[in-house]
């Protein structure tokens, strides 16, 4: 497969191990979660897409074919699981926008869900990729909530991610090591506790 | 709606607040989880049923109708969430069998999943209802794993649940207070730590 790079060169994609242009954020997170699972680091899964089934044909008892169904609005985030005994919960979104992350990308009840998770002692956050720069940010749930509660804006500027978020590096394996950021944040939390 | 009771009397179901014959375990757990959510006790959801979508008709951009899809075998359990900062994960099953819980009711990878959850510091368990007696048991994941690893049986006898499990009472609200059992187990754990 040939990939057009901005400078006009064409490169065979199979040779680009560290770049992931054209690879979706969802795919990157899924392979990362597989890595975490296989290497006994964490157990984190993407939840199935919620679907309302209306009509099912039963060819045989084991062989059901869904003939009519509709996508439902999710009430929670897409990913959750356990890491070092702690509850992990996040939503991942990519945007082509160069300067803003439009909040229309996340449902209101998903934001409420992240807030609840934090209130119950879980680790809730957002992963946002700005595809134009191929930059993936980790934004702590508390910072997301604080932005939404203190702003009337319908988007979060990239500067907020630069200031309050952390960049998740894209590597070979694990592809998108977001748990490393959690470790860093925990260490910083411990450090600030020691200082205060 | 009239319900036939074993002694032959017929009772209008709407009057029986505390019985739940005819009500499914899944429904009972869902209303319990709603209660936990509304009363700020825990955030626990049932995961959507995993479905592979094959054909979708797009009437309009927002109006997609799934025309062909299939049920997938789940790789995890049905329920998970957070309670007091801890990761909660369980599977719930009912059986009409009077003396055994057939292990065919749980997929092998669901059992492996529960094992992994425990290894990563989460709380994994099984809720089994014997519908004939209308008795609902909480079985700690470690006891489930230990039974499976030490037996070649394809079912768990009810005596094992009586001995190693805990009965979850059916009440008005919360309908099926399984988190109470987790509190009890934690207390017992602390108690045995103090003794040893």
GROMACS .gro file of C-alpha atoms in nm:
model
  392
    1UNK     CA    1   0.000   0.000   0.000
    2UNK     CA    2   0.134   0.342  -0.097
    3UNK     CA    3   0.090   0.638   0.130
    4UNK     CA    4   0.106   1.000   0.012
    5UNK     CA    5   0.317   1.205   0.247
    6UNK     CA    6   0.270   1.584   0.269
    7UNK     CA    7   0.604   1.645   0.095
    8UNK     CA    8   0.490   1.443  -0.202
    9UNK     CA    9   0.699   1.128  -0.149
   10UNK     CA   10   0.527   0.795  -0.166
   11UNK     CA   11   0.633   0.539   0.090
   12UNK     CA   12   0.534   0.178   0.131
   13UNK     CA   13   0.336   0.173   0.454
   14UNK     CA   14   0.470  -0.161   0.570
   15UNK     CA   15   0.810   0.002   0.614
   16UNK     CA   16   0.685   0.275   0.844
   17UNK     CA   17   0.674   0.105   1.179
   18UNK     CA   18   0.673   0.416   1.394
   19UNK     CA   19   0.440   0.635   1.195
   20UNK     CA   20   0.072   0.563   1.204
   21UNK     CA   21  -0.078   0.797   0.952
   22UNK     CA   22  -0.395   0.640   0.824
   23UNK     CA   23  -0.416   0.412   1.126
   24UNK     CA   24  -0.707   0.503   1.344
   25UNK     CA   25  -0.678   0.598   1.709
   26UNK     CA   26  -0.922   0.319   1.791
   27UNK     CA   27  -0.695   0.065   1.626
   28UNK     CA   28  -0.392   0.202   1.812
   29UNK     CA   29  -0.571   0.178   2.145
   30UNK     CA   30  -0.695  -0.172   2.071
   31UNK     CA   31  -0.343  -0.302   1.993
   32UNK     CA   32  -0.214  -0.121   2.303
   33UNK     CA   33  -0.479  -0.291   2.517
   34UNK     CA   34  -0.388  -0.627   2.363
   35UNK     CA   35  -0.025  -0.559   2.454
   36UNK     CA   36  -0.124  -0.471   2.811
   37UNK     CA   37  -0.332  -0.790   2.834
   38UNK     CA   38  -0.072  -1.028   2.689
   39UNK     CA   39   0.209  -0.874   2.898
   40UNK     CA   40  -0.003  -0.885   3.216
   41UNK     CA   41   0.008  -0.509   3.264
   42UNK     CA   42  -0.364  -0.431   3.271
   43UNK     CA   43  -0.702  -0.565   3.161
   44UNK     CA   44  -0.870  -0.295   2.955
   45UNK     CA   45  -1.131  -0.353   2.684
   46UNK     CA   46  -1.334  -0.147   2.443
   47UNK     CA   47  -1.702  -0.188   2.516
   48UNK     CA   48  -1.917  -0.320   2.234
   49UNK     CA   49  -2.116  -0.056   2.044
   50UNK     CA   50  -2.464  -0.036   2.199
   51UNK     CA   51  -2.725  -0.159   1.952
   52UNK     CA   52  -3.103  -0.201   1.986
   53UNK     CA   53  -3.206  -0.521   1.812
   54UNK     CA   54  -3.555  -0.509   1.661
   55UNK     CA   55  -3.580  -0.815   1.439
   56UNK     CA   56  -3.395  -1.146   1.460
   57UNK     CA   57  -3.428  -1.447   1.231
   58UNK     CA   58  -3.353  -1.779   1.392
   59UNK     CA   59  -3.236  -2.014   1.121
   60UNK     CA   60  -3.148  -2.264   1.389
   61UNK     CA   61  -3.117  -2.240   1.765
   62UNK     CA   62  -2.752  -2.140   1.748
   63UNK     CA   63  -2.770  -1.939   1.429
   64UNK     CA   64  -2.944  -1.608   1.485
   65UNK     CA   65  -2.929  -1.339   1.216
   66UNK     CA   66  -3.015  -0.985   1.318
   67UNK     CA   67  -3.228  -0.836   1.041
   68UNK     CA   68  -3.313  -0.497   1.188
   69UNK     CA   69  -3.124  -0.303   1.451
   70UNK     CA   70  -3.028   0.054   1.538
   71UNK     CA   71  -2.728   0.225   1.694
   72UNK     CA   72  -2.796   0.363   2.041
   73UNK     CA   73  -2.636   0.667   2.202
   74UNK     CA   74  -2.380   0.532   2.450
   75UNK     CA   75  -2.438   0.621   2.815
   76UNK     CA   76  -2.081   0.550   2.919
   77UNK     CA   77  -1.736   0.584   2.767
   78UNK     CA   78  -1.589   0.333   2.525
   79UNK     CA   79  -1.304   0.187   2.728
   80UNK     CA   80  -1.272   0.060   3.082
   81UNK     CA   81  -1.082  -0.190   3.288
   82UNK     CA   82  -0.840  -0.249   3.573
   83UNK     CA   83  -0.478  -0.138   3.622
   84UNK     CA   84  -0.296  -0.209   3.950
   85UNK     CA   85  -0.631  -0.263   4.122
   86UNK     CA   86  -0.759   0.073   4.004
   87UNK     CA   87  -1.060   0.136   3.788
   88UNK     CA   88  -0.967   0.292   3.452
   89UNK     CA   89  -1.227   0.459   3.230
   90UNK     CA   90  -1.180   0.673   2.920
   91UNK     CA   91  -1.311   0.797   2.591
   92UNK     CA   92  -1.092   0.833   2.280
   93UNK     CA   93  -1.159   1.071   1.994
   94UNK     CA   94  -0.973   1.203   1.695
   95UNK     CA   95  -1.028   1.532   1.523
   96UNK     CA   96  -0.906   1.674   1.192
   97UNK     CA   97  -0.944   2.021   1.334
   98UNK     CA   98  -0.609   2.201   1.363
   99UNK     CA   99  -0.680   2.430   1.656
  100UNK     CA  100  -0.977   2.296   1.849
  101UNK     CA  101  -1.133   1.978   1.979
  102UNK     CA  102  -1.507   2.021   1.921
  103UNK     CA  103  -1.701   1.912   2.229
  104UNK     CA  104  -1.981   1.786   2.004
  105UNK     CA  105  -1.755   1.479   1.970
  106UNK     CA  106  -1.844   1.368   2.323
  107UNK     CA  107  -2.197   1.316   2.449
  108UNK     CA  108  -2.306   1.510   2.757
  109UNK     CA  109  -2.377   1.188   2.951
  110UNK     CA  110  -2.028   1.064   2.868
  111UNK     CA  111  -1.885   1.374   3.035
  112UNK     CA  112  -2.119   1.321   3.334
  113UNK     CA  113  -2.002   0.960   3.341
  114UNK     CA  114  -1.634   1.062   3.359
  115UNK     CA  115  -1.722   1.302   3.643
  116UNK     CA  116  -1.898   1.024   3.834
  117UNK     CA  117  -1.606   0.787   3.782
  118UNK     CA  118  -1.368   1.038   3.942
  119UNK     CA  119  -1.611   1.099   4.231
  120UNK     CA  120  -1.609   0.724   4.297
  121UNK     CA  121  -1.230   0.704   4.307
  122UNK     CA  122  -1.174   0.576   3.955
  123UNK     CA  123  -0.929   0.715   3.699
  124UNK     CA  124  -1.126   0.885   3.422
  125UNK     CA  125  -0.970   1.062   3.127
  126UNK     CA  126  -0.989   1.155   2.761
  127UNK     CA  127  -0.753   1.063   2.478
  128UNK     CA  128  -0.766   1.309   2.189
  129UNK     CA  129  -0.569   1.283   1.868
  130UNK     CA  130  -0.520   1.586   1.647
  131UNK     CA  131  -0.473   1.393   1.323
  132UNK     CA  132  -0.330   1.692   1.135
  133UNK     CA  133  -0.025   1.693   1.365
  134UNK     CA  134  -0.050   1.323   1.450
  135UNK     CA  135  -0.035   1.427   1.816
  136UNK     CA  136  -0.221   1.228   2.078
  137UNK     CA  137  -0.302   1.390   2.411
  138UNK     CA  138  -0.400   1.245   2.748
  139UNK     CA  139  -0.633   1.483   2.931
  140UNK     CA  140  -0.714   1.403   3.290
  141UNK     CA  141  -1.090   1.384   3.354
  142UNK     CA  142  -1.078   1.646   3.630
  143UNK     CA  143  -0.920   1.894   3.386
  144UNK     CA  144  -1.181   1.817   3.123
  145UNK     CA  145  -1.464   1.869   3.375
  146UNK     CA  146  -1.307   2.189   3.508
  147UNK     CA  147  -1.277   2.326   3.152
  148UNK     CA  148  -1.641   2.247   3.073
  149UNK     CA  149  -1.771   2.387   3.401
  150UNK     CA  150  -1.575   2.711   3.365
  151UNK     CA  151  -1.625   2.780   2.995
  152UNK     CA  152  -1.920   2.829   2.768
  153UNK     CA  153  -1.717   2.729   2.464
  154UNK     CA  154  -1.824   2.442   2.244
  155UNK     CA  155  -1.466   2.334   2.183
  156UNK     CA  156  -1.141   2.296   2.372
  157UNK     CA  157  -0.848   2.483   2.211
  158UNK     CA  158  -0.535   2.280   2.140
  159UNK     CA  159  -0.346   2.519   2.370
  160UNK     CA  160  -0.544   2.374   2.663
  161UNK     CA  161  -0.421   2.025   2.572
  162UNK     CA  162  -0.065   2.158   2.536
  163UNK     CA  163  -0.083   2.320   2.880
  164UNK     CA  164  -0.296   2.077   3.080
  165UNK     CA  165  -0.262   1.752   2.889
  166UNK     CA  166   0.026   1.512   2.833
  167UNK     CA  167   0.144   1.383   2.498
  168UNK     CA  168   0.115   1.006   2.456
  169UNK     CA  169   0.402   0.898   2.237
  170UNK     CA  170   0.336   0.662   1.947
  171UNK     CA  171   0.582   0.374   1.968
  172UNK     CA  172   0.615   0.028   1.822
  173UNK     CA  173   0.496  -0.157   2.131
  174UNK     CA  174   0.300  -0.067   2.326
  175UNK     CA  175   0.172   0.154   2.046
  176UNK     CA  176   0.017   0.421   2.268
  177UNK     CA  177   0.140   0.378   2.623
  178UNK     CA  178  -0.127   0.579   2.806
  179UNK     CA  179  -0.077   0.390   3.133
  180UNK     CA  180   0.271   0.543   3.154
  181UNK     CA  181   0.101   0.883   3.182
  182UNK     CA  182  -0.111   0.752   3.470
  183UNK     CA  183   0.207   0.635   3.644
  184UNK     CA  184   0.362   0.980   3.590
  185UNK     CA  185   0.053   1.159   3.722
  186UNK     CA  186   0.048   0.936   4.030
  187UNK     CA  187   0.416   1.010   4.094
  188UNK     CA  188   0.355   1.384   4.053
  189UNK     CA  189   0.060   1.351   4.293
  190UNK     CA  190   0.285   1.182   4.548
  191UNK     CA  191   0.554   1.445   4.493
  192UNK     CA  192   0.314   1.734   4.548
  193UNK     CA  193   0.182   1.561   4.860
  194UNK     CA  194   0.537   1.543   4.994
  195UNK     CA  195   0.599   1.910   4.917
  196UNK     CA  196   0.277   2.036   5.074
  197UNK     CA  197  -5.096  -1.073   3.560
  198UNK     CA  198  -5.161  -1.387   3.764
  199UNK     CA  199  -4.879  -1.593   3.898
  200UNK     CA  200  -4.910  -1.957   3.999
  201UNK     CA  201  -4.744  -2.022   4.331
  202UNK     CA  202  -4.626  -2.373   4.424
  203UNK     CA  203  -4.906  -2.414   4.678
  204UNK     CA  204  -5.164  -2.351   4.409
  205UNK     CA  205  -5.273  -2.000   4.508
  206UNK     CA  206  -5.287  -1.738   4.240
  207UNK     CA  207  -5.163  -1.392   4.333
  208UNK     CA  208  -5.167  -1.070   4.134
  209UNK     CA  209  -4.801  -1.002   4.064
  210UNK     CA  210  -4.829  -0.626   4.114
  211UNK     CA  211  -4.899  -0.687   4.482
  212UNK     CA  212  -4.586  -0.891   4.539
  213UNK     CA  213  -4.320  -0.631   4.593
  214UNK     CA  214  -4.067  -0.856   4.755
  215UNK     CA  215  -4.099  -1.163   4.539
  216UNK     CA  216  -3.958  -1.156   4.192
  217UNK     CA  217  -4.071  -1.479   4.034
  218UNK     CA  218  -4.089  -1.422   3.663
  219UNK     CA  219  -3.853  -1.126   3.687
  220UNK     CA  220  -3.518  -1.201   3.534
  221UNK     CA  221  -3.189  -1.182   3.717
  222UNK     CA  222  -3.065  -0.941   3.453
  223UNK     CA  223  -3.355  -0.706   3.522
  224UNK     CA  224  -3.292  -0.727   3.898
  225UNK     CA  225  -2.925  -0.642   3.852
  226UNK     CA  226  -3.005  -0.356   3.617
  227UNK     CA  227  -3.246  -0.192   3.863
  228UNK     CA  228  -2.992  -0.249   4.141
  229UNK     CA  229  -2.721  -0.077   3.935
  230UNK     CA  230  -2.958   0.212   3.865
  231UNK     CA  231  -3.019   0.241   4.238
  232UNK     CA  232  -2.643   0.241   4.305
  233UNK     CA  233  -2.594   0.510   4.039
  234UNK     CA  234  -2.877   0.739   4.150
  235UNK     CA  235  -2.779   0.707   4.518
  236UNK     CA  236  -2.413   0.768   4.442
  237UNK     CA  237  -2.303   0.432   4.576
  238UNK     CA  238  -2.126   0.289   4.271
  239UNK     CA  239  -2.105   0.323   3.892
  240UNK     CA  240  -2.168  -0.022   3.744
  241UNK     CA  241  -2.309  -0.093   3.399
  242UNK     CA  242  -2.400  -0.393   3.190
  243UNK     CA  243  -2.188  -0.400   2.878
  244UNK     CA  244  -2.372  -0.397   2.547
  245UNK     CA  245  -2.409  -0.735   2.377
  246UNK     CA  246  -2.121  -0.774   2.129
  247UNK     CA  247  -2.254  -0.776   1.774
  248UNK     CA  248  -2.075  -0.797   1.438
  249UNK     CA  249  -2.244  -0.565   1.193
  250UNK     CA  250  -2.229  -0.683   0.832
  251UNK     CA  251  -2.473  -0.461   0.643
  252UNK     CA  252  -2.594  -0.110   0.722
  253UNK     CA  253  -2.840   0.103   0.524
  254UNK     CA  254  -2.787   0.475   0.554
  255UNK     CA  255  -3.121   0.642   0.492
  256UNK     CA  256  -2.964   0.967   0.598
  257UNK     CA  257  -2.639   1.060   0.768
  258UNK     CA  258  -2.789   1.025   1.116
  259UNK     CA  259  -3.029   0.745   1.041
  260UNK     CA  260  -2.847   0.416   1.000
  261UNK     CA  261  -3.042   0.090   0.992
  262UNK     CA  262  -2.849  -0.230   1.052
  263UNK     CA  263  -2.978  -0.489   0.805
  264UNK     CA  264  -2.749  -0.781   0.879
  265UNK     CA  265  -2.560  -0.855   1.198
  266UNK     CA  266  -2.457  -1.149   1.415
  267UNK     CA  267  -2.414  -1.210   1.785
  268UNK     CA  268  -2.051  -1.255   1.890
  269UNK     CA  269  -1.917  -1.466   2.175
  270UNK     CA  270  -1.830  -1.223   2.455
  271UNK     CA  271  -1.463  -1.213   2.561
  272UNK     CA  272  -1.535  -1.052   2.895
  273UNK     CA  273  -1.808  -1.064   3.157
  274UNK     CA  274  -2.133  -0.869   3.129
  275UNK     CA  275  -2.098  -0.621   3.414
  276UNK     CA  276  -1.822  -0.393   3.534
  277UNK     CA  277  -1.765  -0.065   3.708
  278UNK     CA  278  -1.623   0.115   4.009
  279UNK     CA  279  -1.712   0.092   4.379
  280UNK     CA  280  -1.512   0.289   4.637
  281UNK     CA  281  -1.227   0.325   4.388
  282UNK     CA  282  -1.216  -0.048   4.327
  283UNK     CA  283  -1.268  -0.225   3.999
  284UNK     CA  284  -1.577  -0.451   4.005
  285UNK     CA  285  -1.634  -0.721   3.741
  286UNK     CA  286  -1.889  -1.000   3.731
  287UNK     CA  287  -2.102  -1.234   3.532
  288UNK     CA  288  -2.463  -1.315   3.624
  289UNK     CA  289  -2.646  -1.633   3.528
  290UNK     CA  290  -2.965  -1.809   3.621
  291UNK     CA  291  -3.034  -2.179   3.606
  292UNK     CA  292  -3.353  -2.383   3.634
  293UNK     CA  293  -3.145  -2.675   3.750
  294UNK     CA  294  -3.228  -2.775   4.109
  295UNK     CA  295  -2.896  -2.919   4.217
  296UNK     CA  296  -2.622  -2.792   3.985
  297UNK     CA  297  -2.501  -2.486   3.804
  298UNK     CA  298  -2.387  -2.614   3.463
  299UNK     CA  299  -2.051  -2.459   3.369
  300UNK     CA  300  -2.159  -2.456   3.004
  301UNK     CA  301  -2.340  -2.136   3.106
  302UNK     CA  302  -2.011  -1.948   3.125
  303UNK     CA  303  -1.760  -1.927   2.840
  304UNK     CA  304  -1.404  -2.041   2.909
  305UNK     CA  305  -1.264  -1.696   2.826
  306UNK     CA  306  -1.507  -1.538   3.071
  307UNK     CA  307  -1.360  -1.756   3.345
  308UNK     CA  308  -1.007  -1.666   3.231
  309UNK     CA  309  -1.116  -1.302   3.235
  310UNK     CA  310  -1.236  -1.324   3.597
  311UNK     CA  311  -0.904  -1.485   3.690
  312UNK     CA  312  -0.711  -1.202   3.524
  313UNK     CA  313  -0.924  -0.940   3.699
  314UNK     CA  314  -0.836  -1.087   4.037
  315UNK     CA  315  -0.466  -1.107   3.944
  316UNK     CA  316  -0.477  -0.735   3.864
  317UNK     CA  317  -0.630  -0.642   4.198
  318UNK     CA  318  -0.992  -0.612   4.084
  319UNK     CA  319  -1.295  -0.772   4.249
  320UNK     CA  320  -1.427  -1.048   4.021
  321UNK     CA  321  -1.721  -1.270   4.103
  322UNK     CA  322  -2.021  -1.464   3.981
  323UNK     CA  323  -2.387  -1.414   4.062
  324UNK     CA  324  -2.593  -1.730   4.015
  325UNK     CA  325  -2.966  -1.760   4.066
  326UNK     CA  326  -3.126  -2.099   4.115
  327UNK     CA  327  -3.470  -2.002   3.987
  328UNK     CA  328  -3.643  -2.308   4.130
  329UNK     CA  329  -3.567  -2.190   4.484
  330UNK     CA  330  -3.549  -1.821   4.388
  331UNK     CA  331  -3.211  -1.813   4.562
  332UNK     CA  332  -2.936  -1.585   4.435
  333UNK     CA  333  -2.576  -1.658   4.529
  334UNK     CA  334  -2.265  -1.443   4.524
  335UNK     CA  335  -1.960  -1.658   4.450
  336UNK     CA  336  -1.621  -1.496   4.485
  337UNK     CA  337  -1.410  -1.529   4.170
  338UNK     CA  338  -1.121  -1.694   4.356
  339UNK     CA  339  -1.358  -1.968   4.479
  340UNK     CA  340  -1.495  -2.018   4.128
  341UNK     CA  341  -1.143  -2.047   3.984
  342UNK     CA  342  -1.032  -2.281   4.260
  343UNK     CA  343  -1.335  -2.507   4.198
  344UNK     CA  344  -1.266  -2.521   3.824
  345UNK     CA  345  -0.894  -2.584   3.867
  346UNK     CA  346  -0.949  -2.862   4.119
  347UNK     CA  347  -1.242  -3.041   3.961
  348UNK     CA  348  -1.311  -3.208   3.632
  349UNK     CA  349  -1.685  -3.161   3.674
  350UNK     CA  350  -1.888  -2.975   3.417
  351UNK     CA  351  -2.113  -2.827   3.682
  352UNK     CA  352  -2.090  -2.677   4.029
  353UNK     CA  353  -2.321  -2.844   4.283
  354UNK     CA  354  -2.554  -2.614   4.478
  355UNK     CA  355  -2.385  -2.739   4.797
  356UNK     CA  356  -2.069  -2.556   4.685
  357UNK     CA  357  -2.265  -2.230   4.664
  358UNK     CA  358  -2.423  -2.300   5.004
  359UNK     CA  359  -2.081  -2.358   5.158
  360UNK     CA  360  -1.857  -2.112   4.972
  361UNK     CA  361  -2.102  -1.852   4.842
  362UNK     CA  362  -2.318  -1.591   5.010
  363UNK     CA  363  -2.690  -1.544   4.957
  364UNK     CA  364  -2.784  -1.207   4.808
  365UNK     CA  365  -3.120  -1.115   4.954
  366UNK     CA  366  -3.394  -0.987   4.723
  367UNK     CA  367  -3.533  -0.667   4.868
  368UNK     CA  368  -3.742  -0.378   4.747
  369UNK     CA  369  -3.451  -0.137   4.698
  370UNK     CA  370  -3.179  -0.199   4.620
  371UNK     CA  371  -3.331  -0.511   4.466
  372UNK     CA  372  -3.019  -0.726   4.487
  373UNK     CA  373  -2.763  -0.564   4.712
  374UNK     CA  374  -2.451  -0.748   4.599
  375UNK     CA  375  -2.216  -0.469   4.708
  376UNK     CA  376  -2.319  -0.541   5.068
  377UNK     CA  377  -2.159  -0.885   5.023
  378UNK     CA  378  -1.837  -0.720   4.902
  379UNK     CA  379  -1.837  -0.501   5.215
  380UNK     CA  380  -1.886  -0.811   5.430
  381UNK     CA  381  -1.606  -1.000   5.255
  382UNK     CA  382  -1.372  -0.702   5.297
  383UNK     CA  383  -1.455  -0.686   5.668
  384UNK     CA  384  -1.394  -1.060   5.706
  385UNK     CA  385  -1.065  -1.015   5.522
  386UNK     CA  386  -0.961  -0.742   5.764
  387UNK     CA  387  -1.072  -0.954   6.058
  388UNK     CA  388  -0.868  -1.254   5.946
  389UNK     CA  389  -0.569  -1.026   5.890
  390UNK     CA  390  -0.598  -0.904   6.249
  391UNK     CA  391  -0.621  -1.261   6.380
  392UNK     CA  392  -0.323  -1.390   6.186
   0.00000   0.00000   0.00000
